[in-house]
Structures are given as structure tokens and as C-alpha cells.
PDB file of C-alpha atoms and ligand atoms in Angstrom:
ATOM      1  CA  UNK R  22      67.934  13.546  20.766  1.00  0.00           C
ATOM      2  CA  UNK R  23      66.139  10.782  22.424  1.00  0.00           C
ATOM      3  CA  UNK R  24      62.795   9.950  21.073  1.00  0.00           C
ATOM      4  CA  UNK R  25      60.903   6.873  22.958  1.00  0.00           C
ATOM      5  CA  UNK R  26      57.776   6.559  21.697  1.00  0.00           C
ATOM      6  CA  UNK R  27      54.864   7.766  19.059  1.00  0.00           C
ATOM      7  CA  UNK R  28      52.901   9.786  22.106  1.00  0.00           C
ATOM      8  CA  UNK R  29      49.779  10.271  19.462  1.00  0.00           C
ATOM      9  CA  UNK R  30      48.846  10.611  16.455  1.00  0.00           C
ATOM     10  CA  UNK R  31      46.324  13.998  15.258  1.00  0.00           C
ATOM     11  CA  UNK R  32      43.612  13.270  13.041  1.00  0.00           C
ATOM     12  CA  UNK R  33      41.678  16.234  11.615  1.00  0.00           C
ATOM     13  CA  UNK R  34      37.732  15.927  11.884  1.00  0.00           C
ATOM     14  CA  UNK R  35      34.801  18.267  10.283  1.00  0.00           C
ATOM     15  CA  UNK R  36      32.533  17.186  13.693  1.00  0.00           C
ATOM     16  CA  UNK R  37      34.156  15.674  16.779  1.00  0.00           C
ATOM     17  CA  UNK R  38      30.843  13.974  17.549  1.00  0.00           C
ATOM     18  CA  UNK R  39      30.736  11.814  14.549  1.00  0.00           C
ATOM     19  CA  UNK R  40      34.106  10.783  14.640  1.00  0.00           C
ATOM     20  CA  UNK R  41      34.211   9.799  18.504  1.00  0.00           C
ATOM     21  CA  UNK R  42      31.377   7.333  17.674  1.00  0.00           C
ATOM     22  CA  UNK R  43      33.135   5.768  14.727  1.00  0.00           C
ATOM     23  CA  UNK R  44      36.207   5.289  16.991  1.00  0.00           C
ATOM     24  CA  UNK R  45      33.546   3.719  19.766  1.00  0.00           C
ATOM     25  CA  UNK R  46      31.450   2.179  18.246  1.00  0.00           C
ATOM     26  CA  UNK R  47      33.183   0.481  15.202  1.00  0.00           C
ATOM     27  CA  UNK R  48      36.660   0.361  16.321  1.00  0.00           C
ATOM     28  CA  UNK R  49      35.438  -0.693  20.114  1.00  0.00           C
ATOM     29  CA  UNK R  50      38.168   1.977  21.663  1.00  0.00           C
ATOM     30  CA  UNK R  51      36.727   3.727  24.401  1.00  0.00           C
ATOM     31  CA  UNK R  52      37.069   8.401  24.374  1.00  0.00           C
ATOM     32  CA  UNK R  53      38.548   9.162  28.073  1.00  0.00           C
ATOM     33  CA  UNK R  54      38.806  13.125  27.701  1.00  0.00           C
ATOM     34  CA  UNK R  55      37.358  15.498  25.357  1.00  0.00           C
ATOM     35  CA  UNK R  56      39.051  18.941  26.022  1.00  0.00           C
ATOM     36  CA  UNK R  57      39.571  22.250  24.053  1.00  0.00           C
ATOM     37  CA  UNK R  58      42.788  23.983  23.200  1.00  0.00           C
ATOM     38  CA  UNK R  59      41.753  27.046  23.241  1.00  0.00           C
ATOM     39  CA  UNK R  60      45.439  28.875  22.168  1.00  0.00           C
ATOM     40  CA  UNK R  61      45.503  26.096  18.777  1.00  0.00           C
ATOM     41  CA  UNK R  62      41.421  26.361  18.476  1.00  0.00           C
ATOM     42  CA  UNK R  63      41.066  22.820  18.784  1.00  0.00           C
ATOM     43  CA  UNK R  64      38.583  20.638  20.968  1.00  0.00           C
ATOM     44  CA  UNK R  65      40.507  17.455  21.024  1.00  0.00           C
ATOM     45  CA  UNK R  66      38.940  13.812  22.189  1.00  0.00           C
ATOM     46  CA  UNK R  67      41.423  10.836  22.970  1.00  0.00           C
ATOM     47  CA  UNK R  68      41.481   7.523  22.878  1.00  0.00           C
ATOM     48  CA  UNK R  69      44.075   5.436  23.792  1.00  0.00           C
ATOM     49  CA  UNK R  70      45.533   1.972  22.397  1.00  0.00           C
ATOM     50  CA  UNK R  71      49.045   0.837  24.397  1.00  0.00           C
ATOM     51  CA  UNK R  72      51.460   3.638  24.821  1.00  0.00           C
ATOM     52  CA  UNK R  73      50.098   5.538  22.008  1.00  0.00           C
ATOM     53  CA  UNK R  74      46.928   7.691  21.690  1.00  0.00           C
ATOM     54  CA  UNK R  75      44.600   8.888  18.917  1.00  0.00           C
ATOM     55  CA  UNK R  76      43.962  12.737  19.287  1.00  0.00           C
ATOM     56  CA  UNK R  77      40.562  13.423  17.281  1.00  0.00           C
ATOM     57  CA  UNK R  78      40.635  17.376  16.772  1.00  0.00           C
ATOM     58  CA  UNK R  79      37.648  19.554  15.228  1.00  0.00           C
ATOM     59  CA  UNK R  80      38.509  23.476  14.638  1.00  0.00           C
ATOM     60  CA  UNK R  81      36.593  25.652  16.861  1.00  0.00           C
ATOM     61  CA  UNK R  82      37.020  28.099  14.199  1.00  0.00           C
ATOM     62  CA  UNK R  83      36.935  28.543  10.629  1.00  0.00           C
ATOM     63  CA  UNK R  84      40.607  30.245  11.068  1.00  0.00           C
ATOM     64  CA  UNK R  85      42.312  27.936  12.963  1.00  0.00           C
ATOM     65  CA  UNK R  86      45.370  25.619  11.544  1.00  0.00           C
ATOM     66  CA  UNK R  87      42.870  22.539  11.639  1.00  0.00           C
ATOM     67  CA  UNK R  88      40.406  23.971   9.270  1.00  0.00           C
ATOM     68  CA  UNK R  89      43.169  25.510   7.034  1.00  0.00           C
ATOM     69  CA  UNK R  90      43.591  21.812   6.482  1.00  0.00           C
ATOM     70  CA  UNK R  91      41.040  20.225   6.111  1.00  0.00           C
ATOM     71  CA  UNK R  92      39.736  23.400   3.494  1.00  0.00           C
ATOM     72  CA  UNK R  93      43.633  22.688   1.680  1.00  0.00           C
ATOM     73  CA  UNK R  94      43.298  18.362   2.356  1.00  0.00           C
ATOM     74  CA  UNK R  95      40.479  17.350   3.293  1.00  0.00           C
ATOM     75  CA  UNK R  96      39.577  15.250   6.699  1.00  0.00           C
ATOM     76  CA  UNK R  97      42.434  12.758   7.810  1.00  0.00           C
ATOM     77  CA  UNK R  98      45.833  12.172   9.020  1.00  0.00           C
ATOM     78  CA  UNK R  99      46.993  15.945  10.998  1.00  0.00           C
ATOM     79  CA  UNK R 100      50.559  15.303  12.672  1.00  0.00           C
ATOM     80  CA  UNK R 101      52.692  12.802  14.910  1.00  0.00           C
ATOM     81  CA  UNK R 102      54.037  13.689  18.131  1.00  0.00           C
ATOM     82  CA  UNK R 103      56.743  11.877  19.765  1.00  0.00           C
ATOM     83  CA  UNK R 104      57.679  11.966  23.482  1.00  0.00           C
ATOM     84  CA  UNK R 105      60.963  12.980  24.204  1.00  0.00           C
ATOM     85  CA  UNK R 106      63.164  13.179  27.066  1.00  0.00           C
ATOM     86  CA  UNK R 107      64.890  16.377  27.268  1.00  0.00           C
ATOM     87  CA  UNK R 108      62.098  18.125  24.627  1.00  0.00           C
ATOM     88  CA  UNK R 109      64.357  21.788  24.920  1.00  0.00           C
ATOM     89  CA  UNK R 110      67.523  20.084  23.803  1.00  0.00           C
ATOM     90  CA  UNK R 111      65.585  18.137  21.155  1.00  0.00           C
ATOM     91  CA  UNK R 112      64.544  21.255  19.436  1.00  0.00           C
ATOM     92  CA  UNK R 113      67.483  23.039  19.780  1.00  0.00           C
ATOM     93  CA  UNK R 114      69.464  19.662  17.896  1.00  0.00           C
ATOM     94  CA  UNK R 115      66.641  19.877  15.147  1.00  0.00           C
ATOM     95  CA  UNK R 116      66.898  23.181  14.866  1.00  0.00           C
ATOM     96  CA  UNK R 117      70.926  23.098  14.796  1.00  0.00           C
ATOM     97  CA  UNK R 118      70.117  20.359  11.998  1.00  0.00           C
ATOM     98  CA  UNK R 119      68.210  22.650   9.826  1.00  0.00           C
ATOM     99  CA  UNK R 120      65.118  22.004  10.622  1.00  0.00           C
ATOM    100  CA  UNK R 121      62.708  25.012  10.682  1.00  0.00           C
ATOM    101  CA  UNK R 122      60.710  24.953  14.017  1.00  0.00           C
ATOM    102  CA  UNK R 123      56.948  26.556  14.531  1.00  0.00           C
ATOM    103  CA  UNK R 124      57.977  26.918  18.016  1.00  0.00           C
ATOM    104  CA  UNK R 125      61.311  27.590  19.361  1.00  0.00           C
ATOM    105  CA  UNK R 126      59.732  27.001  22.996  1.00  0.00           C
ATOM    106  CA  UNK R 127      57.528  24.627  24.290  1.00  0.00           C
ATOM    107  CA  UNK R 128      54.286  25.927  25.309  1.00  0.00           C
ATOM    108  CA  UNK R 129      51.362  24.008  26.673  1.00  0.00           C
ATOM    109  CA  UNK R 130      49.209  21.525  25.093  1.00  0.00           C
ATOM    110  CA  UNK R 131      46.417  19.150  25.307  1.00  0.00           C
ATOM    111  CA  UNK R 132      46.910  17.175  28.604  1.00  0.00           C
ATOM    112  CA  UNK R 133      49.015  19.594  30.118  1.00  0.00           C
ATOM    113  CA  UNK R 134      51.981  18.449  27.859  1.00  0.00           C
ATOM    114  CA  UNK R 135      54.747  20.376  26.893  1.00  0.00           C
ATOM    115  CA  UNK R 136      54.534  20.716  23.381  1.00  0.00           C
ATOM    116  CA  UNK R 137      56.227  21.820  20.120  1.00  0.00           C
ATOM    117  CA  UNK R 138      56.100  21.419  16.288  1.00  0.00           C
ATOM    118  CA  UNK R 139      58.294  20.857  13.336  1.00  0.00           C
ATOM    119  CA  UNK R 140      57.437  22.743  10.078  1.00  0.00           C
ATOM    120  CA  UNK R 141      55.846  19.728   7.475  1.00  0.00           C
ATOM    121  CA  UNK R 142      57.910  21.630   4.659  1.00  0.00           C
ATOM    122  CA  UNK R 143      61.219  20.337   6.530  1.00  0.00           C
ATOM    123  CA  UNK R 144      59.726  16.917   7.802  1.00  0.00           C
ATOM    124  CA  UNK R 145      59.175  15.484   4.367  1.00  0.00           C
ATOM    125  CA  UNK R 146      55.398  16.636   4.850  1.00  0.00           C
ATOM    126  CA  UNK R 147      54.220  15.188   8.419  1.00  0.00           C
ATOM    127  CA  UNK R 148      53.448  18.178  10.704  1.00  0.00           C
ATOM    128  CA  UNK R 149      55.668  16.716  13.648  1.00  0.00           C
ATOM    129  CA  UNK R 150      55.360  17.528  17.401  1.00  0.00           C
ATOM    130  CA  UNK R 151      57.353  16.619  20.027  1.00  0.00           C
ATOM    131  CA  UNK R 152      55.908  16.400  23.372  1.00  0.00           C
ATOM    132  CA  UNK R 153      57.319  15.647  27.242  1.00  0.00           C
ATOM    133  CA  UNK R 154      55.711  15.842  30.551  1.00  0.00           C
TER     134      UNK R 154
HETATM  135  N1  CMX X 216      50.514  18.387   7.579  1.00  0.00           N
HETATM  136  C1  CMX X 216      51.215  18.535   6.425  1.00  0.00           C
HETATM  137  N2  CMX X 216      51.305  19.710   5.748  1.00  0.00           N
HETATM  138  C2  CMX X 216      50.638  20.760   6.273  1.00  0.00           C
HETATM  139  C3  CMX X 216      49.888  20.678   7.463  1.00  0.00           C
HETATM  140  C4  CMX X 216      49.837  19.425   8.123  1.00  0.00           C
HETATM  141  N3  CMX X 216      49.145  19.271   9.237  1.00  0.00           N
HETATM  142  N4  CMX X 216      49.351  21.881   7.717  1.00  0.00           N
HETATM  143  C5  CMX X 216      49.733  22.706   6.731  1.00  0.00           C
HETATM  144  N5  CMX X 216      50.514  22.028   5.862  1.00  0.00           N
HETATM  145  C6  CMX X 216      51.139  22.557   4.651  1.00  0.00           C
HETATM  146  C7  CMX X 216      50.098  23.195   3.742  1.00  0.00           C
HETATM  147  O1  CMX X 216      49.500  22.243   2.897  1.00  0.00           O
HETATM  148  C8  CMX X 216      50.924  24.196   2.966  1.00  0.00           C
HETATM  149  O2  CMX X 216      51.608  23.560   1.929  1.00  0.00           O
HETATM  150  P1  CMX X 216      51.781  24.266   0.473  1.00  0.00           P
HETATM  151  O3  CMX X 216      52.637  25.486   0.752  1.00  0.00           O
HETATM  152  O4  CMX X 216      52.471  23.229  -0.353  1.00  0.00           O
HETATM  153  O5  CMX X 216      50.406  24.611   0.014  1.00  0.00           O
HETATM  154  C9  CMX X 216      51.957  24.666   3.997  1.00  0.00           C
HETATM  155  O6  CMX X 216      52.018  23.637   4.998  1.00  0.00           O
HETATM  156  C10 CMX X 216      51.575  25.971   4.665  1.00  0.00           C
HETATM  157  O7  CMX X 216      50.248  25.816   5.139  1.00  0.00           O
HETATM  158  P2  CMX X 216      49.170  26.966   5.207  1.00  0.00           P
HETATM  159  O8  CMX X 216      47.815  26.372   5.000  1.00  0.00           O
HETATM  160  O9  CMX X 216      49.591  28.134   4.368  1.00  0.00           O
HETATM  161  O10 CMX X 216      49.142  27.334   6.713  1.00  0.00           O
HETATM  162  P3  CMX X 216      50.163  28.132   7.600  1.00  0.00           P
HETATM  163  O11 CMX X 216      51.479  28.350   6.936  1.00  0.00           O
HETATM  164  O12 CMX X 216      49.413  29.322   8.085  1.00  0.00           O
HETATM  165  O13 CMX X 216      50.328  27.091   8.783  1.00  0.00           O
HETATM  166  C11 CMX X 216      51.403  25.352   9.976  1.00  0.00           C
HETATM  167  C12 CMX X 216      50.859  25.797   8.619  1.00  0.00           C
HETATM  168  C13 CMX X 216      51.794  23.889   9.868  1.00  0.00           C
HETATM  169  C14 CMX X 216      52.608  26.245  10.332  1.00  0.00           C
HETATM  170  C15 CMX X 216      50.270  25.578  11.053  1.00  0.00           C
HETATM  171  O14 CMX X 216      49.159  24.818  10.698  1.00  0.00           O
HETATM  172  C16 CMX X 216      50.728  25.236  12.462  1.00  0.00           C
HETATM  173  O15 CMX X 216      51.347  26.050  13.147  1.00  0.00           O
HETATM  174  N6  CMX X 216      50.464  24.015  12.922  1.00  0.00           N
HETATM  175  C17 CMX X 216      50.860  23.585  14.248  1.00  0.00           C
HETATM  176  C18 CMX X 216      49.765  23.808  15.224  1.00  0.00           C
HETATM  177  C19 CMX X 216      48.603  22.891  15.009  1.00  0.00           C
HETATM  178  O16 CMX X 216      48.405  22.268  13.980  1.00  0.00           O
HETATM  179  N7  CMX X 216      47.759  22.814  16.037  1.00  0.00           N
HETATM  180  C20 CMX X 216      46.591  21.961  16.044  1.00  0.00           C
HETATM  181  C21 CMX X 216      46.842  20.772  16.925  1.00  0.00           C
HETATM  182  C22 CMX X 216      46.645  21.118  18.395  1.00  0.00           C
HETATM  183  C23 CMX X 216      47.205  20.135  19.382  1.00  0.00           C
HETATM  184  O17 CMX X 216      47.469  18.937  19.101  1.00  0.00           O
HETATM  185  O18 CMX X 216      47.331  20.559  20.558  1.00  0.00           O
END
């Protein structure tokens, strides 16, 4: 597979509000999009610094995977998504690898990406998404 860079990095919030302003206004990076995932129930808010971005996400519900985690671990680092060229063929070479995929297909995520995660109990415990436009 062909990996080329670390497209973001997911970092679980309680309030998307509070977090944005730490990112502003002690870190000095500047939010460009807030938007909601409804499928994941997520509203996401991004910030970017070089190639990579910083994908803030607070649950819009108290069953959705991001507040399973931070009920189970508390606020903090979520998962890392890679781009990939060829993200189909990635999985499938994971997969092959014995890696056990949450989705066998891409589907759509945040920014219109195509999207698709690893299981953490077969990525030495990062939740890992690969993404591609
Ligand atoms: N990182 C590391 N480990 C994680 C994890 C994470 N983000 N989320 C869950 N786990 C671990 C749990 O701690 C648990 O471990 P133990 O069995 O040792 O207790 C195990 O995985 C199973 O977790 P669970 O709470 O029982 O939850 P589920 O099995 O129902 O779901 C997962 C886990 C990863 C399959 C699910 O959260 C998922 O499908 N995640 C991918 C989707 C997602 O997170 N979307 C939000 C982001 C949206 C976006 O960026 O667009």
C-alpha cells in the first residue's frame, strides 16, 4: 500500500466550543470548517498546520463511538488517518494481512473524503483510518 502522509489526527472533546478556543486562542491556529457527521454522530472542527490537520470531534449523542470513549478514556487522542493512494486496494492488503477492518468499503466522511477504519485491537491500540479524495 502506499501511504503519503498523516491526513489528521481525531481528538475526542466533551464541548467543541471550548476546545476550538484553546486551539485559537492559545495555540494561535486558526478553525476553517466546523461540520457534522451525521452517519458517525460527530460535529467535527478543523484546523490545519502543513499537510496535516487537527479534527476536534464532540458526540452529538450520548451513543455514538466518540462518547463510548471518552465514558471508557476520557477526553484526548481519538484516531490517525492517513491518505492513501489507491484507499480500496489498501484495505483489501490490510485486510489480506490480518488486519480486522470496521469497514470493508469506504464510505463518506468529513470533507467529503473517502474514508475507512482499522479495528484499534489489530493496530496495537490507535483507531486508524485511511482516507483518499
Ligand atoms: N482508540 C483506541 N481504542 C478504542 C477506540 C479508539 N478510538 N475506541 C474504542 N476502542 C477500544 C475500547 O477501549 C475497547 O477496548 P476493550 O475491549 O479493551 O475495553 C474496544 O476498542 C471496543 O470498544 P467499545 O467501547 O466496546 O466500542 P465498540 O466495539 O462498539 O466500537 C470501534 C469500537 C472502534 C469499532 C468504534 O468506535 C468505531 O467504529 N469507530 C470508528 C468510527 C469512529 O470513531 N467515528 C468517529 C470519527 C468520525 C470521523 O472522523 O469522521
Amino acid at each position: 500500500m502506499e501511504l503519503t502522509h498523516i491526513e489528521h489526527i481525531g481528538i475526542a472533546v466533551k464541548c467543541l466550543n471550548d476546545a476550538v478556543k484553546y486551539y485559537e486562542d492559545v495555540l494561535g491556529l486558526k478553525c476553517y470548517a466546523i461540520e457534522e457527521v451525521k452517519e458517525q454522530k460527530v460535529k467535527t472542527a478543523f484546523f490545519k498546520i502543513g499537510q496535516t490537520k487537527i479534527e476536534l470531534l464532540e458526540s452529538t449523542s450520548p451513543d455514538g463511538p466518540v462518547a463510548k470513549f471518552i465514558e471508557k478514556k476520557g477526553e484526548g487522542l481519538h484516531h490517525l488517518a492517513f491518505a492513501v493512494n489507491g484507499l480500496e486496494q489498501a484495505l483489501g492488503e490490510a485486510e489480506e494481512k490480518g488486519v480486522t477492518l470496521i469497514d470493508k468499503k469506504p464510505r463518506k466522511g468529513a470533507e467529503n473524503l473517502n474514508i475507512a477504519f482499522l479495528h484499534p485491537k489489530s493496530t496495537f491500540g490507535v483507531l486508524t483510518e485511511f482516507c483518499s479524495k
